[in-house]
Short mmCIF file of C-alpha atoms and ligand atoms in Angstrom, two decimals:
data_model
loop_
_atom_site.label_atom_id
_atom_site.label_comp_id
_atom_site.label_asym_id
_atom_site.label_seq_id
_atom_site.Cartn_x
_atom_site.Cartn_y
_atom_site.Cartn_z
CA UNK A 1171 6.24 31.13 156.01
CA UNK A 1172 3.89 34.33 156.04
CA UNK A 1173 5.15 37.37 155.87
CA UNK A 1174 2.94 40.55 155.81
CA UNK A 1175 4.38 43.53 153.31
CA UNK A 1176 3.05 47.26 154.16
CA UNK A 1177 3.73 49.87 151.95
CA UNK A 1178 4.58 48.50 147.92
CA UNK A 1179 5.37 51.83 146.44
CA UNK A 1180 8.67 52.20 144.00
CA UNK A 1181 11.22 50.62 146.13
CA UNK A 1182 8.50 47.96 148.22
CA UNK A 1183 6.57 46.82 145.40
CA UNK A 1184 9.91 44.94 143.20
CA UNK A 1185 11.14 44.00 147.20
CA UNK A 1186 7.52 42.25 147.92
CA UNK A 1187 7.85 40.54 144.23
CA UNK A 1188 11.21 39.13 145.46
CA UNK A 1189 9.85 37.44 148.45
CA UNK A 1190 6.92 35.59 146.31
CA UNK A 1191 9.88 34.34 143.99
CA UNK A 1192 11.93 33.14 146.74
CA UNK A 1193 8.73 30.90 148.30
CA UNK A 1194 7.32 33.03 151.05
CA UNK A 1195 3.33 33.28 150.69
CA UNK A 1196 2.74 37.46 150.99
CA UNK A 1197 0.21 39.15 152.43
CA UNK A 1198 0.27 42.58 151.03
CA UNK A 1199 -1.32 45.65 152.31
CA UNK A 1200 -1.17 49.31 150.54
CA UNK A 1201 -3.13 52.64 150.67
CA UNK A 1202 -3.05 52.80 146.73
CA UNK A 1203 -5.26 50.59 144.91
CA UNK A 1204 -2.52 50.86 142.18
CA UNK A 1205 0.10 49.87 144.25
CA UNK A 1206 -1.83 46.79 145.31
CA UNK A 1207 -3.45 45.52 142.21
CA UNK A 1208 0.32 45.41 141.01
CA UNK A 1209 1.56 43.43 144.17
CA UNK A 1210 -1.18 40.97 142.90
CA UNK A 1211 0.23 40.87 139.84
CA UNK A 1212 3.79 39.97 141.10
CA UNK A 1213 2.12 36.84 142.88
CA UNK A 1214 0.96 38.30 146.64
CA UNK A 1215 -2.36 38.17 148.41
CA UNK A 1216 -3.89 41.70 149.27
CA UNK A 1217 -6.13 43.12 151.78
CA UNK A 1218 -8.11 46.29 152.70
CA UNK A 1219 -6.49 46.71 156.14
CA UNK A 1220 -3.28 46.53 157.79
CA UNK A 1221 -4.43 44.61 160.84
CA UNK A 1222 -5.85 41.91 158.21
CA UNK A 1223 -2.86 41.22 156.44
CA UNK A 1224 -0.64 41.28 159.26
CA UNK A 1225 -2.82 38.00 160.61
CA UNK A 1226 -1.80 34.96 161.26
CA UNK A 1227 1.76 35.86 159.89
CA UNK A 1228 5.69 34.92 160.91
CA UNK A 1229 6.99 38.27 160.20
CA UNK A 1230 5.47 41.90 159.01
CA UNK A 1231 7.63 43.82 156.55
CA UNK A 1232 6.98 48.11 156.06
CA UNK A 1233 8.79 50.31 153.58
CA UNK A 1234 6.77 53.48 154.19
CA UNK A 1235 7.83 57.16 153.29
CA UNK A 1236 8.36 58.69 156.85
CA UNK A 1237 8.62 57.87 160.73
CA UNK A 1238 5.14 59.73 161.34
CA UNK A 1239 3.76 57.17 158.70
CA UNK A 1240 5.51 54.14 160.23
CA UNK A 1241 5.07 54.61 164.27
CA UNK A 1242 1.39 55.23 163.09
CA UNK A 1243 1.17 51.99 161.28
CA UNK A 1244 2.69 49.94 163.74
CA UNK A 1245 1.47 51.31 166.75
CA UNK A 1246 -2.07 51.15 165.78
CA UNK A 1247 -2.41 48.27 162.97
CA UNK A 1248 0.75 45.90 163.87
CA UNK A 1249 1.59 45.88 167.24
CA UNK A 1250 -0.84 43.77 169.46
CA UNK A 1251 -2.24 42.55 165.84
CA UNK A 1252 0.62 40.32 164.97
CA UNK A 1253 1.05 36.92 166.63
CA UNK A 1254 3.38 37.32 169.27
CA UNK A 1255 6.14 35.34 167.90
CA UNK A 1256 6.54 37.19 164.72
CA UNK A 1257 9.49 39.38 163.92
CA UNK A 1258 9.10 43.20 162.85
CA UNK A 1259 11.11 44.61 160.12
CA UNK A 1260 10.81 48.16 159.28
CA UNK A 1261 13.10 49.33 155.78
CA UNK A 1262 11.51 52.56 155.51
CA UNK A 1263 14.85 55.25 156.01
CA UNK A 1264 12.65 57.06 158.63
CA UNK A 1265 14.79 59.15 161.87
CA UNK A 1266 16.65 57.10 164.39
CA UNK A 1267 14.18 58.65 167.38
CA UNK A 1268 10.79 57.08 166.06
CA UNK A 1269 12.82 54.00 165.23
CA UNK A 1270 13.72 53.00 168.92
CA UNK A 1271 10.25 54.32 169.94
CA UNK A 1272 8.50 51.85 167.40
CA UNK A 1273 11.18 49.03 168.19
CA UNK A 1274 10.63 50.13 172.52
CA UNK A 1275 6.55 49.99 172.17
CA UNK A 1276 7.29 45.92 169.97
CA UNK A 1277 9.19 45.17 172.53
CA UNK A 1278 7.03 45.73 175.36
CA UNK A 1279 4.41 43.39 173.88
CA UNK A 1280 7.23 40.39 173.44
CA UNK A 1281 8.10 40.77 169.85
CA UNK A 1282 11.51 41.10 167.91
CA UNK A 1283 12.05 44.47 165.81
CA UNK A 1284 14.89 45.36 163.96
CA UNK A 1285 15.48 48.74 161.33
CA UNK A 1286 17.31 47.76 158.32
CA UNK A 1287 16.73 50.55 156.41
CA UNK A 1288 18.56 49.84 152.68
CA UNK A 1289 20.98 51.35 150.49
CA UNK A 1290 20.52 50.88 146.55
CA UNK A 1291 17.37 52.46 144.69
CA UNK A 1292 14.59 51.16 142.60
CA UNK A 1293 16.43 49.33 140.22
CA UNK A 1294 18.11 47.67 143.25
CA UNK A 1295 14.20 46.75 144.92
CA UNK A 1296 13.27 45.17 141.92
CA UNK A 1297 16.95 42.92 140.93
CA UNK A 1298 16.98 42.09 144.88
CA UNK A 1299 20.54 43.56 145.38
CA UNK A 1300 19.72 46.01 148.04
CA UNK A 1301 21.92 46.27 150.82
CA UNK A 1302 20.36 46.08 154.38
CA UNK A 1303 21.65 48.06 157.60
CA UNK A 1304 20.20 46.32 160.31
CA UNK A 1305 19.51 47.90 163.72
CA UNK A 1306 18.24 45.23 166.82
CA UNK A 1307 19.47 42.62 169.45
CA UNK A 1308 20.80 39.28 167.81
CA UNK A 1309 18.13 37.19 167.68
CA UNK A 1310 16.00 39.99 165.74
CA UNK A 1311 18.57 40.20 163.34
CA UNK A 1312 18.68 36.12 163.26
CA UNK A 1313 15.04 36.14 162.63
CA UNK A 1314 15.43 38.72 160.00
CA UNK A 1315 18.13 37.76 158.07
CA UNK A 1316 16.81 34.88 155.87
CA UNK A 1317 13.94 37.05 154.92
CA UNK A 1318 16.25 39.96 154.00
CA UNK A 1319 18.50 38.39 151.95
CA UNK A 1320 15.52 37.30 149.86
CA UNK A 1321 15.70 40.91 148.47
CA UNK A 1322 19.23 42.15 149.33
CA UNK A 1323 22.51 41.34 148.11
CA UNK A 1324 23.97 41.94 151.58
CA UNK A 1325 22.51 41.86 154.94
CA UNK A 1326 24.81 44.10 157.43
CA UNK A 1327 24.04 44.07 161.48
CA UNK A 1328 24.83 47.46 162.51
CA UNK A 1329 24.59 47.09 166.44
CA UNK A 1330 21.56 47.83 168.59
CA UNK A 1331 17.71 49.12 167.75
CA UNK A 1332 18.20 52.25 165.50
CA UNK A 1333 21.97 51.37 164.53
CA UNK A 1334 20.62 50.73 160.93
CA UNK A 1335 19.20 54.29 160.55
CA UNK A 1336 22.19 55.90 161.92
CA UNK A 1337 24.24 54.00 159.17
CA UNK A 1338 22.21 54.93 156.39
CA UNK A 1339 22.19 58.97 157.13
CA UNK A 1340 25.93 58.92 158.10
CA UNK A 1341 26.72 57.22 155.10
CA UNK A 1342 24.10 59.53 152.67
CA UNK A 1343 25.22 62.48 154.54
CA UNK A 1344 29.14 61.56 152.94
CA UNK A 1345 27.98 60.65 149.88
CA UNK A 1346 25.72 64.15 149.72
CA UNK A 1347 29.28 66.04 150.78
CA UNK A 1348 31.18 63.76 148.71
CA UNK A 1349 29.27 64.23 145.40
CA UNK A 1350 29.15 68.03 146.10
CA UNK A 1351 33.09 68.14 146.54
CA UNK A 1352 33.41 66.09 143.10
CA UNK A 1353 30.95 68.37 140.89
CA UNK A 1354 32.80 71.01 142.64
CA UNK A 1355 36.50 70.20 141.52
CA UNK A 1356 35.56 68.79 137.91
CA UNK A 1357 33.61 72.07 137.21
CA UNK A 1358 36.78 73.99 138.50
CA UNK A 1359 39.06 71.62 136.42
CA UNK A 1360 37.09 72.98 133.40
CA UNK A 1361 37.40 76.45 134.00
CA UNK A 1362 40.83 76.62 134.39
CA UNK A 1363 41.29 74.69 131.10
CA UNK A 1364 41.83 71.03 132.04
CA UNK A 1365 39.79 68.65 130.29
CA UNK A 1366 37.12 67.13 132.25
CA UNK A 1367 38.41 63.52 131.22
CA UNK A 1368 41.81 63.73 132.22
CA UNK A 1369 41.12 65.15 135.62
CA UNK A 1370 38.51 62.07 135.85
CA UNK A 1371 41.53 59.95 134.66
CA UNK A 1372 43.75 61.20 136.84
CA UNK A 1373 41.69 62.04 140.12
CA UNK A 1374 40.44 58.57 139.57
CA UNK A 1375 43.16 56.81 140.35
CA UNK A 1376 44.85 59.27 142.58
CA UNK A 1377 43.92 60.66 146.52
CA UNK A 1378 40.22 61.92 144.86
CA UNK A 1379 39.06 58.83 144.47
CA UNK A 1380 35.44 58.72 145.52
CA UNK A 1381 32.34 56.59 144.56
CA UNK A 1382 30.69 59.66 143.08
CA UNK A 1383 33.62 60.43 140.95
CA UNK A 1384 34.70 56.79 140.10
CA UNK A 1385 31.11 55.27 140.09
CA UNK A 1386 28.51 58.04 139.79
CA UNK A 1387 30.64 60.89 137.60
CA UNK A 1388 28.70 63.94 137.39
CA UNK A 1389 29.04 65.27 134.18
CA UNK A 1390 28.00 63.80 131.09
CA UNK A 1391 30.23 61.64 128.73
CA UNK A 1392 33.13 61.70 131.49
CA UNK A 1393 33.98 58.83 133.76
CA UNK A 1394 31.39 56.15 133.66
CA UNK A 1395 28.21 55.58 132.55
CA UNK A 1396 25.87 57.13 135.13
CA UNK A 1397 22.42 59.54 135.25
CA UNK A 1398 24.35 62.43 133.91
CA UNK A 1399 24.51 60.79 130.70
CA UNK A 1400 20.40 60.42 130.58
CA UNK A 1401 19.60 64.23 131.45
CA UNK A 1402 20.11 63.24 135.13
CA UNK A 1403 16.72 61.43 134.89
CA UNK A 1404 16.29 57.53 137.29
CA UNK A 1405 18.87 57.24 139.85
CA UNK A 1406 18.47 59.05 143.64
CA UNK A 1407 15.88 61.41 143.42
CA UNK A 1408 17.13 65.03 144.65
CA UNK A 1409 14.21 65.30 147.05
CA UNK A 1410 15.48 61.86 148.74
CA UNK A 1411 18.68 63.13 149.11
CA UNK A 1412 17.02 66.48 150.75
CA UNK A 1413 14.86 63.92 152.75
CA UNK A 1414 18.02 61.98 154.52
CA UNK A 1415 20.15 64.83 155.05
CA UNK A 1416 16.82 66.91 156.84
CA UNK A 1417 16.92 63.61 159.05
CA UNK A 1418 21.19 63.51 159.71
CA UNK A 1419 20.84 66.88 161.00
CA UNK A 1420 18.46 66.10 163.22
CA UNK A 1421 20.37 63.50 164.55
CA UNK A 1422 23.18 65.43 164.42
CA UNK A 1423 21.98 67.82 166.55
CA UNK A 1424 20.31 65.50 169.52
CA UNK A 1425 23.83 63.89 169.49
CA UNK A 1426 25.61 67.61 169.46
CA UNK A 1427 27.76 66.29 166.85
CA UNK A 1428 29.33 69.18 164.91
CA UNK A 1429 28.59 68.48 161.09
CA UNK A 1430 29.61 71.65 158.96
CA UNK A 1431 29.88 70.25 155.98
CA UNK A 1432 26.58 68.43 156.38
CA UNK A 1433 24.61 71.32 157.20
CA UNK A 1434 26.03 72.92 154.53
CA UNK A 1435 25.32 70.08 152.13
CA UNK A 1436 21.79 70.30 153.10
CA UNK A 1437 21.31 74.34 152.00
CA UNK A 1438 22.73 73.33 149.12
CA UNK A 1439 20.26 70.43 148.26
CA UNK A 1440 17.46 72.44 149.82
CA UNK A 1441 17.88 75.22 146.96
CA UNK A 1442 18.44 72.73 144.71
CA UNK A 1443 15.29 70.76 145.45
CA UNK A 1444 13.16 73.72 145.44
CA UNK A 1445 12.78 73.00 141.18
CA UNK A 1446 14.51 70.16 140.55
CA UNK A 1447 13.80 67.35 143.10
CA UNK A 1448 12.68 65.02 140.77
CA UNK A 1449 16.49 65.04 139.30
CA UNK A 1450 19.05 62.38 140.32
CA UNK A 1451 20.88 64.50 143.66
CA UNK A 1452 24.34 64.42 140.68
CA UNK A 1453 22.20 67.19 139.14
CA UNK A 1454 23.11 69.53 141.87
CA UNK A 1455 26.31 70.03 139.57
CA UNK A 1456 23.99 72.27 137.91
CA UNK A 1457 24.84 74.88 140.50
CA UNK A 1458 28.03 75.05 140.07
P1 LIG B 2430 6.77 55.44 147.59
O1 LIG B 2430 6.08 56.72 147.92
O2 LIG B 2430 6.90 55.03 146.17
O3 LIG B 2430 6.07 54.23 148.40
C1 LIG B 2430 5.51 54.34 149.66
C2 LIG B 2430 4.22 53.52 149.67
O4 LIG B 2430 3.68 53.55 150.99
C3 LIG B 2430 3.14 54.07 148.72
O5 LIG B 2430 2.70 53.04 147.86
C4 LIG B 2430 2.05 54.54 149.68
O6 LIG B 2430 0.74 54.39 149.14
C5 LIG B 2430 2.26 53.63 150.86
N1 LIG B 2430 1.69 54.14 152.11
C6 LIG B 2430 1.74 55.39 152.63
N2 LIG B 2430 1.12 55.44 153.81
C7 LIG B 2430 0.66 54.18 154.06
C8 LIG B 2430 -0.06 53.58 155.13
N3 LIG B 2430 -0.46 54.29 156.19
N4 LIG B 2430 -0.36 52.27 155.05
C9 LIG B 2430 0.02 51.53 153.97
N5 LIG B 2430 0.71 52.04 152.92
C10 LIG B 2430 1.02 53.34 152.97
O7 LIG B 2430 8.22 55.56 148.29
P2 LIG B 2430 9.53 54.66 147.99
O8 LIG B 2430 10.39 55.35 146.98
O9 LIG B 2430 9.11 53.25 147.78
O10 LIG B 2430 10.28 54.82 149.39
C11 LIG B 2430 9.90 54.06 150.54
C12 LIG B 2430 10.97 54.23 151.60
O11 LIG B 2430 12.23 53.77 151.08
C13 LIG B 2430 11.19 55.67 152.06
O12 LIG B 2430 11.39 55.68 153.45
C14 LIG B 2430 12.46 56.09 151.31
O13 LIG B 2430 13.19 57.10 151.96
C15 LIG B 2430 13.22 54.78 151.27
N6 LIG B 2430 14.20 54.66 150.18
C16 LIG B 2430 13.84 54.97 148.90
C17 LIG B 2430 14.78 54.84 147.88
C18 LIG B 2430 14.41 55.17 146.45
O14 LIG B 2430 15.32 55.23 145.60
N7 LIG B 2430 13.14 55.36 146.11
C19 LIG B 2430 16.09 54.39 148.17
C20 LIG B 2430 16.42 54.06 149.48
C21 LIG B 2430 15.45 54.19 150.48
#
């Protein structure tokens, strides 16, 4: 089976890698000449354009860095390119408006298109144990699935075209509150004299319980191991974080759905960002 890769930056480049080791033949396709003579390296073919390494192929792959990026690419380079019978898979995490536009215009010319835009980060790309979110009628996500779980640990159909996206910014929006609530009651912990540890011990196991408390603590040498105990450095970049909550308040807002905390979440990362995007987003403790 051919399948076309666009786009092998940090998290497509290990995801690509994991398609040549489970047997598909890759044609890979990348603005950066880095980017590509490394996706050589891991085993794929390359090209100079889009439109020639989507030939030919049984499915076209894209983890880009925004919507503008994406409809461009697949509206001028994929769509009409591709054989017919091929399906579409975009991962970029890209809003869930230019997502059913993309999916509309592939489905107009016959083709299947889901979103399954993925939770995990780079470390996650390269081991294969993403998790997918997958947005698109059945027999898109049928199509898609074998090729997914090539480079996922678990391959999730959301509902219709654009389901995925909404998943992944609901969920990062509740992690982005969730994280900001746990920095928030360990620093106050501190200052009122209670040792960081015990309140993780106890909070831990009692209603606080939380992935970023239990599985992400943000302090250093409390809880468990996590980016706070490497000066905050790898993990979820800050300016990612920023990225999906910009995009969950935009679709908050063309749903009217009243998200306080969200909006709030994002002024907070949006300060934050301004000098330290390049932290993991458990830095924002730093505020506190
Ligand atoms: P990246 O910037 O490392 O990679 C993007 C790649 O796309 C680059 O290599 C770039 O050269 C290429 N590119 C840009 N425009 C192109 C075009 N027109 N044609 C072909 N290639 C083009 O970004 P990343 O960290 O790999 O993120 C990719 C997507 O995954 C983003 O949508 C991001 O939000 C999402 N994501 C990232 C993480 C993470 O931890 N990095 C986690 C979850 C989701």
């Amino acid at each position: 089976m051919r399948i076309a890769f666009i786009g092998l930056g940090n998290m497509g480049g290990g995801m690509a890698a994991n398609l040549v080791k489970a047997g598909y033949t890759v044609r890979a396709f990348d603005l950066s000449e880095e980017a590509l003579s490394a996706a050589k390296d891991a085993g794929c073919e390359t090209f100079t354009t889009a439109r020639d390494a989507v030939e030919g192929t049984d499915a076209v792959v894209s983890m880009l860095p925004n919507g503008g990026i994406v409809k461009d690419v697949y509206t001028k380079d994929v769509i009409g390119h591709t054989p017919h019978a091929a399906v579409l898979i975009d991962c970029s995490t890209i809003d869930v408006a230019t997502a059913r536009e993309v999916a509309d215009a592939a489905h107009a010319e016959g083709y299947k298109m889901v979103d399954a835009p993925v939770s995990g980060g780079i470390a996650a790309a390269a081991g294969g144990t993403l998790t997918f979110m997958v947005g698109g009628e059945s027999h898109a996500f049928e199509a898609a699935e074998p090729i997914l779980s090539a480079m996922g640990k678990a391959v999730i159909h959301a509902g219709d075209v654009g389901a995925g996206q909404t998943a992944k910014i609901c969920n990062n929006m509740l992690l982005a509150i969730t994280m900001i609530g746990t920095a928030e009651a360990m620093k106050m912990a501190e200052k009122l004299g209670l040792d960081p540890q015990k309140f993780y011990e106890i909070s831990s196991q009692s209603s606080g319980y939380n992935w970023s408390l239990n599985a992400y603590t943000p302090m250093p040498g409390v809880g468990v191991e996590s980016p706070a105990d490497k000066g905050y450095e790898g993990g979820f970049a800050t300016a990612l974080m920023l990225k999906d909550l910009r995009l969950a308040m935009e679709a908050a807002e063309s749903a009217d759905a009243a998200t306080p905390l969200g909006k709030h979440a994002k002024e907070i990362y949006e300060a934050f960002a301004k000098e330290n995007g390049g932290l993991d987003f458990s830095a924002v403790i730093k505020t506190l």
